[in-house]
Amino acid sequence: MKKLFKTLFNTEKTEIYHKKDIYPDTSRKLNKDIKENLKILSEEYFIDCDDVILREFDVMDASGKRHRMAVVWIDGLVDKQLIQDHVIKALLIFGREMPPAAGADRFLLLIKESFLTAADLKESDNFGEAVLAVLSGDTLLLLDGVGKTLIISSRGWEKRSIQEPSTEAVIHGPKDGFTETFRINVAQVRRRIKDPNLKIKTIRLGRHTRTDVAVMYIKGIANPKVVEEFLKRLDKVDVESIMDAGYLEQYIEDSWASPFPLFRRTERPDVVSAALLEGCVALICDNTPYALIAPVTFWSLFHSAEDFYERWHIATLVRYLRFLAVFTATSAPALYVAFVSFHPGLLPTDLALSIGASREGVPFSSTIEALIMMTALELLREAGVRLPGPIGQTIGIVGGLVVGEAAVRAGIVSPIMVIVIAVNAISSFAIPSYSVAIGFRLLTFIFLALSSLAGLYGIAIGYIWFVLYLCTLKSFGANYLDPFVNLDPEKMEDLMVRYPLRFMSKRPDFTHPLDETTINKELLSKIQSGDEDADG
């Protein structure tokens, strides 16, 4: 048991991945004989791959000499119209105007520089890089007599259009969200930060999937040590597949045992852009409609994009409501059990009598009663997620009403218990981060168990343990409870209270940014002194 607890609560980063090169084998070179190259591709690399298209054709130059060529692509991953119009058609029709070349290498150079109108071209002389390009949606152009191939960018698979984020909807603010397409997601961030200091480093992870992963940061703002740590951890990930950014989050996070996220997940490009400008680092993974942001603190996970699109008074009020929702979501059932079973004398007399009257005929203790309703609520939540959209929403709302009413009529639970669980559910929906909300749903059961053992004292012990545990967590060097760990009032300007934007002159300290200020110092002094000309 001691060993188990030591393992679960060990926050030290252990190196469990060995370094292995997942990049293509570049040692096997292409042959000058096009038939040999096509044979190797079809019989070794793409054997039993019916979606791989290999087309051979002849191109005649101005002297009448024929040049044997071939194109290779995967059906469904490429834009066929691009291949037809800008590759095959261009070579077959305009190739006759091509002057006689001294040799095959010279002929390939003329094709590359004068006849192909594709936007992105590059050469390769090995099978590994060529095969990976085909698997990524590019097209190979092979020429007989040349030990090289042209890799033509032709990616054009079906993709989902940009839509409004489903889990981070706002009333005021941008309505575009990330999709499953890697380059579209990267471009959405680049469109918002038109600065050459926005750096994007792309790597491939997964021995089979070879998934594209982009590490994004702003040079001059992000701390180089944090960026280096990101790249170091990613370099040590050696797994067969990376299907989603959630895989990466679990592989490179500081504490695998934490029920609370050490990354911030977001579907919004504007949130990623704002985080980059604060000195954070973002990860964008192919096939994933959200990004990961780190370092983060516990408090930043309660911030919403709309906090900065509304007046500071409203944003501050909403933040306090979120923290109230956290307390209610974790403690409502536990407080009910504590007051009913251990401390009824702390309740007003009329309320205590009302609760006692409502529990007449209920055959279960308050703990079992709460556990039954909480389990039913979790089942309804899971059913609502798995069922189709309209049906799922109906199950979540109507199912809760029907089950609650039926349970009260059957005498299984009291009416007050239904109200407590309803307040608990509504409060959990007010938490902006889904990953955090799931962690607090787990805490609800833990606090219920503690309150059933020791009442309010058990809840107090639970909160003390909770705070102490959060103090042990770190996110890429940042204390999870920062700035409360350091108790520095100057670093709390965007914590519980959303300061007016004109007074938010410094970036968050937990990111350890190279450039700490966001506003020109002279302009800031004018604003703070109330100079009216500062607005102009």
Coordinates of C-alpha atoms in Angstrom, one line a residue:
M1 CA 0.0 0.0 0.0
K2 CA 2.8 2.4 0.9
K3 CA 4.4 1.7 -2.5
L4 CA 1.1 2.3 -4.3
F5 CA 0.6 5.7 -2.6
K6 CA 4.3 6.7 -3.3
T7 CA 3.7 5.9 -7.0
L8 CA 0.4 7.7 -7.3
F9 CA 1.6 10.9 -5.7
N10 CA 5.1 11.0 -7.1
T11 CA 5.3 14.2 -9.2
E12 CA 8.8 13.7 -10.4
K13 CA 9.1 13.3 -14.2
T14 CA 10.4 9.8 -15.1
E15 CA 11.9 9.1 -18.5
I16 CA 10.0 6.1 -19.8
Y17 CA 10.5 6.6 -23.5
H18 CA 13.6 5.7 -25.5
K19 CA 14.7 7.7 -28.4
K20 CA 14.1 6.1 -31.8
D21 CA 14.2 7.7 -35.2
I22 CA 10.7 7.5 -36.7
Y23 CA 11.7 9.5 -39.8
P24 CA 11.9 7.7 -43.2
D25 CA 14.9 5.6 -44.1
T26 CA 16.9 7.8 -46.5
S27 CA 19.6 5.2 -47.1
R28 CA 17.8 3.4 -50.0
K29 CA 18.3 5.5 -53.1
L30 CA 16.1 5.7 -56.2
N31 CA 17.3 4.0 -59.3
K32 CA 17.7 5.6 -62.7
D33 CA 15.5 2.9 -64.3
I34 CA 11.9 4.0 -63.9
K35 CA 10.6 0.4 -64.2
E36 CA 12.8 -0.7 -61.3
N37 CA 11.5 2.2 -59.2
L38 CA 7.9 1.4 -59.9
K39 CA 8.4 -2.3 -59.2
I40 CA 9.9 -1.6 -55.8
L41 CA 7.1 0.8 -55.0
S42 CA 4.3 -1.6 -56.1
E43 CA 5.8 -4.8 -54.8
E44 CA 7.6 -3.8 -51.6
Y45 CA 6.2 -0.6 -50.2
F46 CA 2.6 -0.5 -51.6
I47 CA 1.9 -4.2 -52.1
D48 CA -1.8 -4.9 -51.5
C49 CA -2.5 -1.2 -51.4
D50 CA -5.4 -0.9 -53.9
D51 CA -5.8 2.9 -53.3
V52 CA -2.3 3.7 -54.6
I53 CA -2.4 4.9 -58.2
L54 CA 0.7 4.4 -60.5
R55 CA 0.2 5.9 -63.9
E56 CA 2.9 5.8 -66.6
F57 CA 2.9 8.0 -69.7
D58 CA 5.3 9.3 -72.4
V59 CA 6.2 13.0 -72.9
M60 CA 7.5 14.1 -76.3
D61 CA 9.8 17.1 -76.5
A62 CA 10.3 19.5 -79.5
S63 CA 12.7 17.1 -81.2
G64 CA 10.3 14.2 -81.1
K65 CA 12.2 12.3 -78.4
R66 CA 10.0 10.4 -76.0
H67 CA 10.6 10.5 -72.2
R68 CA 9.0 7.8 -70.0
M69 CA 7.4 9.3 -66.9
A70 CA 5.1 8.2 -64.1
V71 CA 3.0 9.7 -61.3
V72 CA 2.2 8.0 -58.0
W73 CA -0.5 9.1 -55.6
I74 CA -3.1 7.7 -53.2
D75 CA -6.7 8.0 -54.2
G76 CA -8.7 10.0 -51.6
L77 CA -5.7 12.0 -50.2
V78 CA -5.0 14.2 -53.3
D79 CA -6.7 16.8 -55.3
K80 CA -7.2 14.9 -58.6
Q81 CA -8.1 18.1 -60.5
L82 CA -4.7 19.6 -59.5
I83 CA -2.9 16.4 -60.7
Q84 CA -4.8 16.4 -64.0
D85 CA -4.5 20.1 -64.9
H86 CA -1.1 21.1 -63.4
V87 CA 0.9 17.9 -63.8
I88 CA -0.3 15.4 -66.5
K89 CA -2.1 17.8 -68.8
A90 CA 0.7 20.4 -68.5
L91 CA 3.3 17.8 -69.5
L92 CA 1.4 16.1 -72.3
I93 CA 0.2 19.3 -74.0
F94 CA 3.0 21.8 -73.3
G95 CA 5.8 19.2 -73.3
R96 CA 6.0 19.4 -77.1
E97 CA 7.2 22.9 -76.8
M98 CA 10.1 21.9 -74.5
P99 CA 13.5 22.3 -76.2
P100 CA 15.7 19.2 -76.6
A101 CA 17.6 18.6 -73.4
A102 CA 21.1 17.4 -73.1
G103 CA 20.1 14.6 -70.8
A104 CA 17.4 13.2 -68.5
D105 CA 18.6 15.3 -65.5
R106 CA 18.4 18.5 -67.6
F107 CA 15.0 17.5 -68.8
L108 CA 13.7 17.1 -65.2
L109 CA 15.1 20.5 -64.3
L110 CA 13.3 22.1 -67.2
I111 CA 10.1 20.4 -66.1
K112 CA 10.5 21.7 -62.6
E113 CA 11.4 25.2 -63.5
S114 CA 9.3 25.9 -66.7
F115 CA 6.3 23.6 -67.0
L116 CA 4.8 22.4 -63.7
T117 CA 2.5 25.1 -62.2
A118 CA 2.0 23.4 -58.8
A119 CA 2.7 25.7 -55.9
D120 CA 5.1 23.5 -54.0
L121 CA 7.8 21.3 -55.5
K122 CA 10.8 19.6 -54.1
E123 CA 13.3 16.9 -55.1
S124 CA 14.1 13.6 -53.3
D125 CA 16.6 10.9 -54.2
N126 CA 15.5 8.2 -51.7
F127 CA 12.6 5.8 -51.3
G128 CA 11.9 6.6 -47.6
E129 CA 11.2 10.3 -48.1
A130 CA 9.2 9.6 -51.4
V131 CA 7.0 7.0 -49.7
L132 CA 6.3 9.2 -46.7
A133 CA 5.3 12.0 -49.1
V134 CA 2.8 9.7 -50.9
L135 CA 1.3 8.6 -47.6
S136 CA 1.0 12.2 -46.6
G137 CA -1.1 13.1 -49.7
D138 CA 1.6 14.4 -52.1
T139 CA 2.3 13.1 -55.6
L140 CA 5.5 11.7 -57.0
L141 CA 6.7 12.5 -60.5
L142 CA 9.3 9.9 -61.8
L143 CA 11.4 10.3 -64.9
D144 CA 13.2 7.4 -66.6
G145 CA 17.0 7.9 -66.5
V146 CA 17.0 10.1 -63.4
G147 CA 17.6 8.8 -59.9
K148 CA 15.4 11.5 -58.4
T149 CA 11.7 12.2 -58.0
L150 CA 9.7 15.4 -57.8
I151 CA 7.4 15.6 -54.8
I152 CA 4.4 17.7 -55.8
S153 CA 2.2 19.1 -53.0
S154 CA -1.3 17.9 -54.0
R155 CA -3.1 17.3 -50.7
G156 CA -6.8 17.6 -51.1
W157 CA -8.8 15.2 -49.0
E158 CA -12.3 15.8 -47.7
K159 CA -12.3 18.0 -44.6
R160 CA -14.7 19.5 -42.2
S161 CA -15.3 23.2 -42.7
I162 CA -14.5 25.8 -40.0
Q163 CA -17.4 25.9 -37.5
E164 CA -18.2 27.6 -34.2
P165 CA -16.6 25.8 -31.2
S166 CA -19.1 23.4 -29.5
T167 CA -17.7 23.6 -26.0
E168 CA -16.5 27.2 -25.8
A169 CA -19.3 29.2 -27.4
V170 CA -19.4 32.9 -26.7
I171 CA -22.0 35.6 -27.3
H172 CA -19.4 38.3 -28.3
G173 CA -16.2 37.2 -30.0
P174 CA -14.9 35.2 -32.9
K175 CA -17.1 32.2 -34.0
D176 CA -14.4 30.2 -35.8
G177 CA -12.9 27.1 -34.2
F178 CA -10.3 24.5 -34.9
T179 CA -10.9 21.6 -37.3
E180 CA -9.2 18.2 -37.8
T181 CA -7.0 19.6 -40.5
F182 CA -3.5 20.5 -39.3
R183 CA -2.6 23.3 -41.7
I184 CA -5.9 25.0 -41.4
N185 CA -5.5 25.1 -37.6
V186 CA -1.9 26.5 -37.8
A187 CA -3.1 29.1 -40.4
Q188 CA -5.9 30.3 -38.1
V189 CA -3.3 31.2 -35.4
R190 CA -0.9 32.7 -37.9
R191 CA -3.8 34.9 -39.3
R192 CA -4.2 36.4 -35.9
I193 CA -0.6 37.0 -35.0
K194 CA 1.0 38.6 -38.1
D195 CA 4.5 38.6 -36.6
P196 CA 7.6 36.8 -38.0
N197 CA 8.6 36.1 -34.4
L198 CA 5.7 33.6 -34.2
K199 CA 7.7 30.4 -34.6
I200 CA 6.3 27.1 -35.7
K201 CA 8.3 23.9 -35.4
T202 CA 6.8 20.8 -36.9
I203 CA 7.8 17.3 -35.9
R204 CA 6.3 13.9 -36.7
L205 CA 5.4 11.4 -33.9
G206 CA 4.2 7.8 -34.0
R207 CA 6.0 5.0 -35.8
H208 CA 2.9 4.1 -37.8
T209 CA 0.8 7.2 -37.8
R210 CA 3.7 9.7 -38.2
T211 CA 1.4 12.5 -37.0
D212 CA 2.3 16.1 -37.6
V213 CA 2.7 18.1 -34.4
A214 CA 3.4 21.8 -34.3
V215 CA 5.1 23.6 -31.4
M216 CA 4.1 27.2 -31.5
Y217 CA 5.7 30.1 -29.5
I218 CA 6.6 33.8 -29.9
K219 CA 10.3 34.4 -30.0
G220 CA 11.2 37.2 -27.6
I221 CA 8.2 36.5 -25.3
A222 CA 8.2 32.8 -24.6
N223 CA 10.9 31.6 -22.2
P224 CA 13.5 29.5 -24.3
K225 CA 13.8 27.0 -21.4
V226 CA 10.1 26.2 -21.6
V227 CA 10.3 25.8 -25.4
E228 CA 13.4 23.6 -25.0
E229 CA 11.6 21.4 -22.4
F230 CA 8.6 21.0 -24.7
L231 CA 10.9 19.8 -27.6
K232 CA 12.9 17.6 -25.2
R233 CA 9.8 15.8 -23.9
L234 CA 8.3 15.4 -27.4
D235 CA 11.6 14.0 -28.7
K236 CA 11.4 11.2 -26.1
V237 CA 7.9 10.0 -27.1
D238 CA 8.4 6.8 -29.0
V239 CA 5.0 5.1 -29.5
E240 CA 3.3 3.4 -32.4
S241 CA 0.5 5.9 -32.8
I242 CA -0.6 9.5 -31.9
M243 CA -4.2 9.6 -32.8
D244 CA -5.1 12.8 -31.0
A245 CA -3.5 15.5 -28.9
G246 CA -4.9 13.8 -25.8
Y247 CA -2.2 11.1 -26.4
L248 CA 0.5 13.7 -26.2
E249 CA -1.0 15.4 -23.2
Q250 CA -0.7 12.2 -21.2
Y251 CA 2.8 11.3 -22.5
I252 CA 4.5 14.7 -21.7
E253 CA 2.5 16.0 -18.7
D254 CA 4.4 16.6 -15.4
S255 CA 2.2 14.3 -13.2
W256 CA 0.4 11.3 -14.8
A257 CA -1.6 10.7 -11.5
S258 CA -3.2 14.1 -11.4
P259 CA -7.0 14.2 -12.0
F260 CA -6.7 17.8 -13.0
P261 CA -5.3 18.9 -16.4
L262 CA -1.8 20.3 -16.6
F263 CA -2.5 21.6 -20.1
R264 CA -5.3 23.8 -21.2
R265 CA -7.4 22.5 -24.0
T266 CA -9.2 24.9 -26.3
E267 CA -11.0 24.8 -29.6
R268 CA -10.6 28.5 -30.1
P269 CA -7.8 30.1 -32.2
D270 CA -8.2 33.4 -30.4
V271 CA -7.5 31.7 -27.0
V272 CA -4.4 30.1 -28.4
S273 CA -3.2 33.4 -29.8
A274 CA -3.8 35.2 -26.5
A275 CA -1.9 32.5 -24.6
L276 CA 1.1 32.8 -27.0
L277 CA 1.2 36.5 -26.4
E278 CA 1.3 35.8 -22.7
G279 CA 4.4 33.7 -23.1
C280 CA 2.8 30.2 -23.3
V281 CA 3.6 27.5 -25.8
A282 CA 0.9 25.8 -27.8
L283 CA 0.8 22.3 -29.4
I284 CA -1.4 21.7 -32.5
C285 CA -1.7 18.0 -33.5
D286 CA -3.0 16.7 -36.8
N287 CA -6.5 15.1 -36.7
T288 CA -7.3 17.1 -33.5
P289 CA -9.9 19.9 -33.4
Y290 CA -8.3 21.5 -30.3
A291 CA -4.9 22.8 -29.2
L292 CA -2.9 22.2 -26.0
I293 CA -1.5 25.2 -24.0
A294 CA 1.2 25.1 -21.3
P295 CA 2.3 26.2 -18.8
V296 CA -1.0 26.8 -17.0
T297 CA -2.2 27.4 -13.5
F298 CA -5.3 26.2 -11.7
W299 CA -6.8 29.7 -11.9
S300 CA -6.2 30.2 -15.6
L301 CA -8.4 27.1 -16.3
F302 CA -11.4 29.1 -15.1
H303 CA -10.9 31.9 -17.5
S304 CA -13.0 32.2 -20.6
A305 CA -12.3 34.0 -23.9
E306 CA -15.4 36.2 -23.3
D307 CA -13.8 37.6 -20.1
F308 CA -11.8 39.9 -22.3
Y309 CA -14.5 40.8 -24.7
E310 CA -16.9 42.1 -22.0
R311 CA -16.6 45.0 -19.6
W312 CA -14.4 44.2 -16.6
H313 CA -17.2 44.5 -14.1
I314 CA -19.3 41.8 -15.8
A315 CA -16.2 39.5 -16.3
T316 CA -15.3 39.8 -12.6
L317 CA -18.8 38.9 -11.5
V318 CA -18.9 35.9 -13.8
R319 CA -15.5 34.7 -12.5
Y320 CA -16.8 34.8 -8.9
L321 CA -19.9 32.8 -10.0
R322 CA -17.6 30.2 -11.5
F323 CA -15.7 29.7 -8.3
L324 CA -19.0 29.5 -6.4
A325 CA -20.1 26.9 -8.9
V326 CA -16.9 24.9 -8.2
F327 CA -17.7 24.9 -4.5
T328 CA -21.3 23.9 -5.1
A329 CA -20.4 21.2 -7.6
T330 CA -18.0 19.5 -5.3
S331 CA -19.6 20.0 -1.9
A332 CA -23.4 20.1 -2.3
P333 CA -24.1 16.4 -1.8
A334 CA -21.4 16.2 0.9
L335 CA -22.9 19.1 2.8
Y336 CA -26.3 17.6 2.7
V337 CA -25.1 14.4 4.2
A338 CA -23.0 16.2 6.8
F339 CA -25.9 18.4 8.0
V340 CA -28.5 15.6 7.9
S341 CA -26.5 12.8 9.5
F342 CA -23.9 14.7 11.8
H343 CA -24.8 18.3 12.4
P344 CA -28.6 18.8 12.2
G345 CA -28.4 21.3 15.0
L346 CA -26.6 23.7 12.8
L347 CA -29.6 24.1 10.6
P348 CA -32.5 26.4 11.3
T349 CA -35.2 24.6 13.2
D350 CA -37.9 25.0 10.5
L351 CA -35.5 23.8 7.8
A352 CA -34.4 20.8 9.8
L353 CA -38.0 19.8 10.5
S354 CA -38.8 20.2 6.7
I355 CA -35.9 18.0 5.7
G356 CA -36.8 15.4 8.4
A357 CA -40.4 15.4 7.2
S358 CA -39.4 14.9 3.5
R359 CA -37.2 12.0 4.5
E360 CA -40.0 10.1 6.2
G361 CA -40.4 6.7 4.4
V362 CA -37.0 6.8 2.7
P363 CA -35.4 3.4 3.4
F364 CA -31.8 4.5 2.8
S365 CA -29.4 6.6 4.8
S366 CA -28.6 10.0 3.4
T367 CA -25.2 8.7 2.1
I368 CA -26.8 5.9 0.1
E369 CA -29.5 8.3 -1.0
A370 CA -27.0 10.8 -2.4
L371 CA -24.9 8.0 -4.0
I372 CA -27.9 6.7 -5.8
M373 CA -28.8 10.1 -7.3
M374 CA -25.2 11.0 -8.1
T375 CA -24.7 7.7 -10.0
A376 CA -28.0 8.2 -11.9
L377 CA -26.9 11.7 -12.8
E378 CA -23.5 10.4 -14.2
L379 CA -25.3 7.7 -16.2
L380 CA -27.7 10.3 -17.7
R381 CA -24.7 12.5 -18.6
E382 CA -22.9 9.7 -20.3
A383 CA -26.0 8.7 -22.2
G384 CA -26.6 12.2 -23.3
V385 CA -23.1 12.4 -24.7
R386 CA -23.2 9.1 -26.6
L387 CA -26.7 9.5 -28.1
P388 CA -27.2 11.7 -31.2
G389 CA -27.4 15.5 -30.6
P390 CA -31.2 16.2 -30.2
I391 CA -31.9 12.9 -28.6
G392 CA -28.9 13.3 -26.2
Q393 CA -30.2 16.7 -25.0
T394 CA -33.6 15.3 -24.5
I395 CA -32.3 12.4 -22.4
G396 CA -30.2 14.8 -20.3
I397 CA -33.1 17.1 -19.4
V398 CA -36.2 15.0 -19.6
G399 CA -34.5 11.9 -18.2
G400 CA -33.4 13.8 -15.2
L401 CA -36.9 15.1 -14.5
V402 CA -38.5 11.8 -15.0
V403 CA -36.0 9.8 -13.0
G404 CA -36.1 12.3 -10.1
E405 CA -39.9 12.4 -10.0
A406 CA -40.2 8.7 -10.2
A407 CA -37.6 8.2 -7.4
V408 CA -39.5 10.6 -5.1
R409 CA -42.9 9.0 -5.8
A410 CA -41.4 5.6 -5.1
G411 CA -40.0 6.8 -1.8
I412 CA -36.4 6.0 -2.8
V413 CA -35.1 9.5 -2.3
S414 CA -36.4 12.7 -0.7
P415 CA -37.5 15.8 -2.7
I416 CA -34.7 17.8 -1.1
M417 CA -32.1 15.3 -2.4
V418 CA -33.3 15.9 -5.9
I419 CA -32.9 19.6 -5.5
V420 CA -29.4 19.1 -4.2
I421 CA -28.3 17.0 -7.1
A422 CA -29.9 19.4 -9.6
V423 CA -27.9 22.3 -8.1
N424 CA -24.8 20.1 -8.2
A425 CA -25.4 19.3 -11.9
I426 CA -26.1 22.9 -12.9
S427 CA -23.0 24.2 -11.1
S428 CA -20.8 21.7 -12.9
F429 CA -22.0 23.0 -16.2
A430 CA -20.9 26.5 -15.3
I431 CA -17.2 25.5 -15.1
P432 CA -15.7 26.6 -18.5
S433 CA -13.1 23.8 -18.9
Y434 CA -14.6 20.4 -19.5
S435 CA -11.3 18.7 -18.3
V436 CA -11.5 20.5 -15.0
A437 CA -15.2 19.8 -14.6
I438 CA -14.5 16.1 -14.9
G439 CA -11.9 16.3 -12.1
F440 CA -14.3 18.0 -9.8
R441 CA -16.9 15.4 -10.5
L442 CA -14.5 12.8 -9.2
L443 CA -13.9 15.0 -6.1
T444 CA -17.7 15.1 -5.4
F445 CA -17.6 11.3 -4.7
I446 CA -14.5 11.7 -2.5
F447 CA -16.0 14.5 -0.5
L448 CA -19.2 12.5 -0.1
A449 CA -17.3 9.6 1.3
L450 CA -15.4 11.9 3.8
S451 CA -18.6 13.6 4.9
S452 CA -20.3 10.2 5.5
L453 CA -17.4 9.4 7.8
A454 CA -16.8 12.6 9.7
G455 CA -19.3 15.2 8.6
L456 CA -18.1 18.8 8.2
Y457 CA -14.7 17.7 9.7
G458 CA -14.3 15.2 6.9
I459 CA -15.1 17.9 4.3
A460 CA -12.6 20.2 5.9
I461 CA -9.9 17.4 5.8
G462 CA -10.8 16.9 2.1
Y463 CA -10.3 20.6 1.2
I464 CA -7.0 20.7 3.1
W465 CA -5.8 17.6 1.3
F466 CA -7.0 19.1 -2.0
V467 CA -5.1 22.4 -1.6
L468 CA -2.0 20.6 -0.4
Y469 CA -2.1 18.3 -3.4
L470 CA -2.5 21.2 -5.8
C471 CA 0.6 22.8 -4.2
T472 CA 2.6 19.8 -5.4
L473 CA 1.6 20.1 -9.0
K474 CA 3.6 21.9 -11.7
S475 CA 3.1 22.6 -15.3
F476 CA 6.4 22.9 -17.1
G477 CA 8.0 24.6 -14.2
A478 CA 5.0 26.8 -13.2
N479 CA 3.4 26.2 -9.8
Y480 CA -0.2 25.1 -10.2
L481 CA -1.5 27.5 -7.6
D482 CA 0.7 30.4 -8.6
P483 CA 0.6 33.3 -7.6
F484 CA -1.0 32.2 -4.3
V485 CA 2.1 30.0 -3.6
N486 CA 4.3 33.1 -3.6
L487 CA 1.7 35.5 -2.1
D488 CA 2.7 38.4 -4.4
P489 CA -0.3 40.9 -4.7
E490 CA 1.3 42.5 -7.8
K491 CA 0.9 39.2 -9.8
M492 CA -2.8 38.8 -9.0
E493 CA -4.2 41.5 -11.4
D494 CA -5.9 38.9 -13.6
L495 CA -6.8 36.3 -11.1
M496 CA -10.0 36.7 -9.2
V497 CA -10.6 40.1 -10.6
R498 CA -10.4 40.9 -14.3
Y499 CA -8.6 44.2 -14.3
P500 CA -9.5 46.9 -16.9
L501 CA -7.4 46.2 -20.0
R502 CA -5.7 49.6 -19.8
F503 CA -4.2 48.7 -16.4
M504 CA -3.1 45.1 -17.4
S505 CA 0.4 46.1 -18.3
K506 CA 2.3 42.9 -17.4
R507 CA 2.2 39.3 -18.7
P508 CA 1.5 36.5 -16.2
D509 CA 4.5 35.7 -14.1
F510 CA 4.0 31.9 -14.2
T511 CA 5.1 31.8 -17.9
H512 CA 8.4 33.5 -17.0
P513 CA 8.3 35.6 -20.2
L514 CA 11.4 37.4 -21.5
D515 CA 9.3 40.5 -22.1
E516 CA 7.1 41.2 -19.1
T517 CA 5.3 44.3 -20.2
T518 CA 2.5 44.6 -22.8
I519 CA 2.0 48.3 -22.9
N520 CA 4.5 51.1 -23.7
K521 CA 5.8 52.5 -20.4
E522 CA 5.2 56.1 -21.3
L523 CA 1.7 55.4 -22.4
L524 CA 1.1 53.4 -19.2
S525 CA 2.2 56.3 -17.0
K526 CA -0.2 58.6 -18.9
I527 CA -3.1 56.2 -18.4
Q528 CA -2.4 55.8 -14.7
S529 CA -2.1 59.5 -14.2
G530 CA -5.5 60.0 -15.9
D531 CA -4.1 61.9 -18.9
E532 CA -7.0 62.3 -21.4
D533 CA -4.6 62.4 -24.4
A534 CA -3.5 58.8 -23.6
D535 CA -6.6 57.5 -25.4
G536 CA -5.7 59.2 -28.6

